[in-house]
Amino acid sequence: GNNLKKSVYILNFLLILLAFSCGQNSSEKELNGNWREIENEYSTWHFYPDSLVFKINGDTEEKVNWKGNKSEIKFDIQTSDWNSDEKIVDTIYKVRIDYQLSDKKDSLYVTFKNNFGTHKFGLLKAKNYVEYLNKKFGIDFTLPKDSSGIYLGQMYHSTIGGKKLHPNYGLKIFMRSSNDKIVARTELSENLNNLGFDIKKFKDSIRPLEEYIPGENEMYSDERFHLRIFADKSIPDSIITNKLKVSIAEKKSELNKHYPDTLPIRIYRILKTKGIDPRNIKGKEIKTIANTVYN
């Protein structure tokens, strides 16, 4: 009798272990890993078997418990707010995400629903930022290593020659070497034929909205437009600069009257760094004949 009880006990124990180790259903297992929003590279989602950790626009990290099936993800977010009696009240918001997973299992198309409404976006699964860029823009490149590089992307901390290099102010260009040909594109166009137009379009999208007031909003005043080149390590600097011959003439306006009339476009070649991230990128400036003109 004792042996039977012992066997039943061991069997039950093994079943409990199995339940814990197989706690996820097959749909949840397919979601495990790093995801980054297609429209916003600062927003990351990391699905773990026991939690979901996400950052929206690079802000504070949220960690929640999640459940999913083949078309839906659910979790609760707890927020603390002051109520009318000036007491802190915890509110729990229920979030429901309807999603479609691509056939390759590396793209998610998401409809995000919570108390405030509906938001649609896409996510790409990638081990790191470089793999995300490879997938998003369809150009595979292996970045070069170089000990002389400097960190470009630290938000508001990176000052080069007195000018801040805000990551939002760098137009990305991608290049790879394929059968002795250079395949290149910008983040806005599938080749470099429209580089001048792309630069104008990009610069219009990053124009500071507020009036520049010397001494008051200095943090925002000095960011300089620049090019960030993600090029295969086999491509020499000289080929890169040769591909980027461009001059942009602009009408002088209220917004850029505080800048010198003519400035060379700064070009930074992005280097391989550990844990590379959009806001923490290493690069080196390479010489260029490209100019941008403000008059």
GROMACS .gro file of C-alpha atoms in nm:
model
  295
    1GLY     CA    1   0.000   0.000   0.000
    2ASN     CA    2   0.282   0.241   0.094
    3ASN     CA    3   0.460   0.187  -0.236
    4LEU     CA    4   0.143   0.268  -0.429
    5LYS     CA    5   0.093   0.590  -0.226
    6LYS     CA    6   0.456   0.679  -0.290
    7SER     CA    7   0.414   0.619  -0.666
    8VAL     CA    8   0.097   0.832  -0.678
    9TYR     CA    9   0.275   1.109  -0.481
   10ILE     CA   10   0.574   1.103  -0.722
   11LEU     CA   11   0.341   1.101  -1.022
   12ASN     CA   12   0.147   1.400  -0.887
   13PHE     CA   13   0.472   1.584  -0.815
   14LEU     CA   14   0.593   1.520  -1.172
   15LEU     CA   15   0.260   1.643  -1.314
   16ILE     CA   16   0.286   1.964  -1.111
   17LEU     CA   17   0.643   2.016  -1.239
   18LEU     CA   18   0.524   1.953  -1.593
   19ALA     CA   19   0.241   2.204  -1.551
   20PHE     CA   20   0.491   2.470  -1.443
   21SER     CA   21   0.740   2.397  -1.719
   22CYS     CA   22   0.466   2.390  -1.985
   23GLY     CA   23   0.282   2.687  -1.836
   24GLN     CA   24   0.260   2.858  -2.173
   25ASN     CA   25   0.034   2.754  -2.455
   26SER     CA   26   0.177   2.721  -2.807
   27SER     CA   27   0.057   3.071  -2.911
   28GLU     CA   28   0.229   3.233  -2.611
   29LYS     CA   29   0.553   3.048  -2.685
   30GLU     CA   30   0.558   3.192  -3.038
   31LEU     CA   31   0.550   3.544  -2.894
   32ASN     CA   32   0.846   3.500  -2.657
   33GLY     CA   33   1.143   3.724  -2.742
   34ASN     CA   34   1.237   4.084  -2.828
   35TRP     CA   35   1.001   4.295  -3.038
   36ARG     CA   36   1.038   4.657  -3.152
   37GLU     CA   37   0.766   4.878  -3.299
   38ILE     CA   38   0.801   4.933  -3.675
   39GLU     CA   39   0.681   5.295  -3.661
   40ASN     CA   40   0.876   5.384  -3.347
   41GLU     CA   41   1.216   5.226  -3.288
   42TYR     CA   42   1.223   5.351  -2.926
   43SER     CA   43   0.924   5.134  -2.828
   44THR     CA   44   1.022   4.782  -2.726
   45TRP     CA   45   0.821   4.479  -2.610
   46HIS     CA   46   0.988   4.176  -2.454
   47PHE     CA   47   0.769   3.872  -2.396
   48TYR     CA   48   0.903   3.632  -2.132
   49PRO     CA   49   0.729   3.311  -2.020
   50ASP     CA   50   0.641   3.475  -1.687
   51SER     CA   51   0.608   3.846  -1.777
   52LEU     CA   52   0.584   4.113  -2.046
   53VAL     CA   53   0.826   4.405  -2.020
   54PHE     CA   54   0.760   4.703  -2.245
   55LYS     CA   55   0.880   5.060  -2.298
   56ILE     CA   56   0.668   5.300  -2.501
   57ASN     CA   57   0.881   5.563  -2.676
   58GLY     CA   58   1.176   5.470  -2.455
   59ASP     CA   59   0.995   5.585  -2.139
   60THR     CA   60   0.970   5.403  -1.808
   61GLU     CA   61   0.973   5.028  -1.827
   62GLU     CA   62   0.645   4.853  -1.739
   63LYS     CA   63   0.636   4.490  -1.626
   64VAL     CA   64   0.308   4.298  -1.630
   65ASN     CA   65   0.174   3.945  -1.624
   66TRP     CA   66   0.023   3.845  -1.957
   67LYS     CA   67  -0.185   3.575  -2.116
   68GLY     CA   68  -0.243   3.504  -2.483
   69ASN     CA   69  -0.407   3.284  -2.741
   70LYS     CA   70  -0.361   3.272  -3.117
   71SER     CA   71  -0.527   3.611  -3.175
   72GLU     CA   72  -0.534   3.799  -2.844
   73ILE     CA   73  -0.302   3.917  -2.565
   74LYS     CA   74  -0.439   4.039  -2.232
   75PHE     CA   75  -0.280   4.210  -1.933
   76ASP     CA   76  -0.362   4.461  -1.658
   77ILE     CA   77  -0.172   4.784  -1.595
   78GLN     CA   78  -0.182   4.939  -1.250
   79THR     CA   79  -0.138   5.316  -1.223
   80SER     CA   80  -0.130   5.540  -0.917
   81ASP     CA   81  -0.308   5.874  -0.932
   82TRP     CA   82  -0.423   6.152  -0.701
   83ASN     CA   83  -0.799   6.161  -0.652
   84SER     CA   84  -1.014   6.468  -0.570
   85ASP     CA   85  -0.941   6.424  -0.196
   86GLU     CA   86  -0.568   6.433  -0.275
   87LYS     CA   87  -0.523   6.069  -0.183
   88ILE     CA   88  -0.326   5.829  -0.399
   89VAL     CA   89  -0.556   5.576  -0.560
   90ASP     CA   90  -0.444   5.270  -0.753
   91THR     CA   91  -0.640   5.209  -1.071
   92ILE     CA   92  -0.619   4.891  -1.274
   93TYR     CA   93  -0.664   4.928  -1.648
   94LYS     CA   94  -0.747   4.617  -1.846
   95VAL     CA   95  -0.565   4.604  -2.179
   96ARG     CA   96  -0.660   4.382  -2.470
   97ILE     CA   97  -0.445   4.343  -2.781
   98ASP     CA   98  -0.582   4.177  -3.094
   99TYR     CA   99  -0.295   4.058  -3.310
  100GLN     CA  100  -0.198   3.874  -3.626
  101LEU     CA  101   0.137   3.693  -3.645
  102SER     CA  102   0.309   3.676  -3.986
  103ASP     CA  103   0.382   3.339  -4.149
  104LYS     CA  104   0.751   3.382  -4.068
  105LYS     CA  105   0.654   3.447  -3.703
  106ASP     CA  106   0.866   3.766  -3.694
  107SER     CA  107   0.604   4.040  -3.754
  108LEU     CA  108   0.304   4.125  -3.538
  109TYR     CA  109   0.015   4.343  -3.652
  110VAL     CA  110  -0.149   4.478  -3.342
  111THR     CA  111  -0.472   4.652  -3.241
  112PHE     CA  112  -0.423   4.780  -2.886
  113LYS     CA  113  -0.739   4.849  -2.684
  114ASN     CA  114  -0.765   5.005  -2.341
  115ASN     CA  115  -0.991   5.247  -2.151
  116PHE     CA  116  -0.867   5.538  -2.364
  117GLY     CA  117  -0.931   5.396  -2.709
  118THR     CA  118  -0.771   5.195  -2.989
  119HIS     CA  119  -0.420   5.216  -3.133
  120LYS     CA  120  -0.288   5.014  -3.430
  121PHE     CA  121   0.080   4.940  -3.490
  122GLY     CA  122   0.326   4.678  -3.610
  123LEU     CA  123   0.610   4.501  -3.429
  124LEU     CA  124   0.921   4.326  -3.562
  125LYS     CA  125   1.092   4.042  -3.376
  126ALA     CA  126   1.469   4.086  -3.361
  127LYS     CA  127   1.748   3.985  -3.124
  128ASN     CA  128   1.895   4.336  -3.137
  129TYR     CA  129   1.865   4.682  -3.295
  130VAL     CA  130   2.087   4.603  -3.596
  131GLU     CA  131   1.881   4.293  -3.684
  132TYR     CA  132   1.568   4.510  -3.650
  133LEU     CA  133   1.711   4.764  -3.899
  134ASN     CA  134   1.814   4.481  -4.137
  135LYS     CA  135   1.457   4.347  -4.136
  136LYS     CA  136   1.279   4.683  -4.144
  137PHE     CA  137   1.477   4.828  -4.437
  138GLY     CA  138   1.568   4.505  -4.617
  139ILE     CA  139   1.945   4.564  -4.624
  140ASP     CA  140   2.179   4.327  -4.439
  141PHE     CA  141   2.500   4.489  -4.319
  142THR     CA  142   2.775   4.404  -4.072
  143LEU     CA  143   2.899   4.714  -3.894
  144PRO     CA  144   3.274   4.781  -3.868
  145LYS     CA  145   3.460   4.792  -3.537
  146ASP     CA  146   3.667   5.099  -3.458
  147SER     CA  147   3.811   5.201  -3.122
  148SER     CA  148   3.821   5.569  -3.221
  149GLY     CA  149   3.442   5.604  -3.229
  150ILE     CA  150   3.242   5.828  -3.000
  151TYR     CA  151   2.894   5.773  -2.855
  152LEU     CA  152   2.644   5.968  -3.063
  153GLY     CA  153   2.308   5.875  -2.936
  154GLN     CA  154   2.285   5.952  -2.565
  155MET     CA  155   1.976   6.166  -2.539
  156TYR     CA  156   2.084   6.527  -2.463
  157HIS     CA  157   2.428   6.419  -2.342
  158SER     CA  158   2.628   6.385  -2.660
  159THR     CA  159   2.801   6.710  -2.746
  160ILE     CA  160   3.037   6.717  -3.040
  161GLY     CA  161   3.205   7.049  -3.104
  162GLY     CA  162   2.943   7.211  -2.881
  163LYS     CA  163   2.658   7.069  -3.088
  164LYS     CA  164   2.424   6.809  -2.947
  165LEU     CA  165   2.357   6.504  -3.163
  166HIS     CA  166   2.001   6.414  -3.080
  167PRO     CA  167   1.913   6.074  -3.233
  168ASN     CA  168   1.593   6.220  -3.381
  169TYR     CA  169   1.808   6.458  -3.592
  170GLY     CA  170   2.000   6.188  -3.782
  171LEU     CA  171   1.869   6.066  -4.117
  172LYS     CA  172   1.962   5.699  -4.152
  173ILE     CA  173   2.126   5.564  -4.466
  174PHE     CA  174   2.198   5.194  -4.523
  175MET     CA  175   2.461   5.039  -4.752
  176ARG     CA  176   2.575   4.688  -4.825
  177SER     CA  177   2.819   4.543  -5.072
  178SER     CA  178   2.667   4.282  -5.304
  179ASN     CA  179   2.860   4.124  -5.595
  180ASP     CA  180   3.094   4.425  -5.613
  181LYS     CA  181   2.795   4.661  -5.629
  182ILE     CA  182   2.675   4.892  -5.354
  183VAL     CA  183   2.310   4.853  -5.258
  184ALA     CA  184   2.204   5.168  -5.073
  185ARG     CA  185   1.889   5.339  -4.950
  186THR     CA  186   1.772   5.602  -4.703
  187GLU     CA  187   1.514   5.536  -4.434
  188LEU     CA  188   1.263   5.726  -4.652
  189SER     CA  189   1.341   5.597  -5.006
  190GLU     CA  190   1.451   5.269  -5.158
  191ASN     CA  191   1.763   5.420  -5.318
  192LEU     CA  192   1.978   5.736  -5.302
  193ASN     CA  193   1.829   5.899  -5.614
  194ASN     CA  194   1.608   6.127  -5.405
  195LEU     CA  195   1.863   6.206  -5.134
  196GLY     CA  196   1.816   6.583  -5.162
  197PHE     CA  197   1.439   6.549  -5.142
  198ASP     CA  198   1.466   6.301  -4.852
  199ILE     CA  199   1.687   6.542  -4.658
  200LYS     CA  200   1.438   6.827  -4.705
  201LYS     CA  201   1.146   6.603  -4.606
  202PHE     CA  202   1.332   6.474  -4.300
  203LYS     CA  203   1.441   6.821  -4.190
  204ASP     CA  204   1.085   6.952  -4.222
  205SER     CA  205   0.970   6.672  -3.992
  206ILE     CA  206   1.223   6.763  -3.718
  207ARG     CA  207   1.183   7.141  -3.722
  208PRO     CA  208   1.161   7.266  -3.363
  209LEU     CA  209   0.804   7.374  -3.298
  210GLU     CA  210   0.890   7.639  -3.043
  211GLU     CA  211   1.067   7.967  -3.108
  212TYR     CA  212   1.436   7.952  -3.020
  213ILE     CA  213   1.504   8.177  -2.717
  214PRO     CA  214   1.877   8.215  -2.641
  215GLY     CA  215   1.958   8.098  -2.289
  216GLU     CA  216   1.612   7.956  -2.224
  217ASN     CA  217   1.567   7.643  -2.432
  218GLU     CA  218   1.936   7.575  -2.493
  219MET     CA  219   1.882   7.202  -2.450
  220TYR     CA  220   1.689   7.196  -2.776
  221SER     CA  221   1.858   7.475  -2.966
  222ASP     CA  222   2.183   7.316  -3.081
  223GLU     CA  223   2.078   6.988  -3.233
  224ARG     CA  224   2.224   6.957  -3.576
  225PHE     CA  225   2.088   6.762  -3.866
  226HIS     CA  226   2.332   6.488  -3.967
  227LEU     CA  227   2.348   6.162  -4.161
  228ARG     CA  228   2.394   5.829  -3.984
  229ILE     CA  229   2.545   5.571  -4.217
  230PHE     CA  230   2.487   5.204  -4.140
  231ALA     CA  231   2.731   5.058  -4.395
  232ASP     CA  232   2.877   4.713  -4.437
  233LYS     CA  233   3.231   4.691  -4.295
  234SER     CA  234   3.367   4.597  -4.642
  235ILE     CA  235   3.272   4.942  -4.782
  236PRO     CA  236   3.547   5.207  -4.741
  237ASP     CA  237   3.472   5.560  -4.617
  238SER     CA  238   3.564   5.706  -4.960
  239ILE     CA  239   3.288   5.509  -5.135
  240ILE     CA  240   3.035   5.627  -4.874
  241THR     CA  241   3.119   5.995  -4.919
  242ASN     CA  242   3.123   5.957  -5.297
  243LYS     CA  243   2.765   5.826  -5.285
  244LEU     CA  244   2.648   6.124  -5.077
  245LYS     CA  245   2.726   6.423  -5.298
  246VAL     CA  246   2.439   6.658  -5.235
  247SER     CA  247   2.371   7.026  -5.175
  248ILE     CA  248   2.044   7.147  -5.034
  249ALA     CA  249   1.938   7.508  -5.082
  250GLU     CA  250   1.685   7.635  -4.831
  251LYS     CA  251   1.501   7.962  -4.796
  252LYS     CA  252   1.603   8.149  -4.486
  253SER     CA  253   1.321   8.143  -4.235
  254GLU     CA  254   1.248   8.253  -3.882
  255LEU     CA  255   1.331   7.905  -3.759
  256ASN     CA  256   1.684   7.885  -3.895
  257LYS     CA  257   1.791   8.250  -3.878
  258HIS     CA  258   2.011   8.174  -3.574
  259TYR     CA  259   2.225   7.925  -3.765
  260PRO     CA  260   2.527   8.015  -3.980
  261ASP     CA  261   2.437   8.055  -4.350
  262THR     CA  262   2.628   7.754  -4.474
  263LEU     CA  263   2.712   7.435  -4.288
  264PRO     CA  264   2.856   7.109  -4.417
  265ILE     CA  265   2.629   6.812  -4.354
  266ARG     CA  266   2.790   6.604  -4.084
  267ILE     CA  267   2.821   6.238  -4.170
  268TYR     CA  268   2.874   5.976  -3.901
  269ARG     CA  269   2.958   5.619  -3.986
  270ILE     CA  270   2.797   5.390  -3.728
  271LEU     CA  271   3.027   5.142  -3.557
  272LYS     CA  272   2.969   4.809  -3.392
  273THR     CA  273   2.906   4.847  -3.020
  274LYS     CA  274   2.791   4.611  -2.751
  275GLY     CA  275   2.419   4.636  -2.682
  276ILE     CA  276   2.368   4.889  -2.963
  277ASP     CA  277   2.045   5.085  -2.925
  278PRO     CA  278   1.899   5.387  -3.109
  279ARG     CA  279   1.998   5.618  -2.822
  280ASN     CA  280   2.335   5.464  -2.753
  281ILE     CA  281   2.524   5.442  -3.080
  282LYS     CA  282   2.894   5.471  -3.152
  283GLY     CA  283   3.012   5.641  -3.468
  284LYS     CA  284   3.298   5.832  -3.627
  285GLU     CA  285   3.271   6.143  -3.838
  286ILE     CA  286   3.383   6.096  -4.197
  287LYS     CA  287   3.482   6.377  -4.431
  288THR     CA  288   3.229   6.488  -4.685
  289ILE     CA  289   3.183   6.725  -4.975
  290ALA     CA  290   2.810   6.742  -4.917
  291ASN     CA  291   2.677   7.082  -4.813
  292THR     CA  292   2.352   7.214  -4.683
  293VAL     CA  293   2.285   7.580  -4.750
  294TYR     CA  294   2.057   7.800  -4.542
  295ASN     CA  295   1.980   8.110  -4.748
   0.00000   0.00000   0.00000
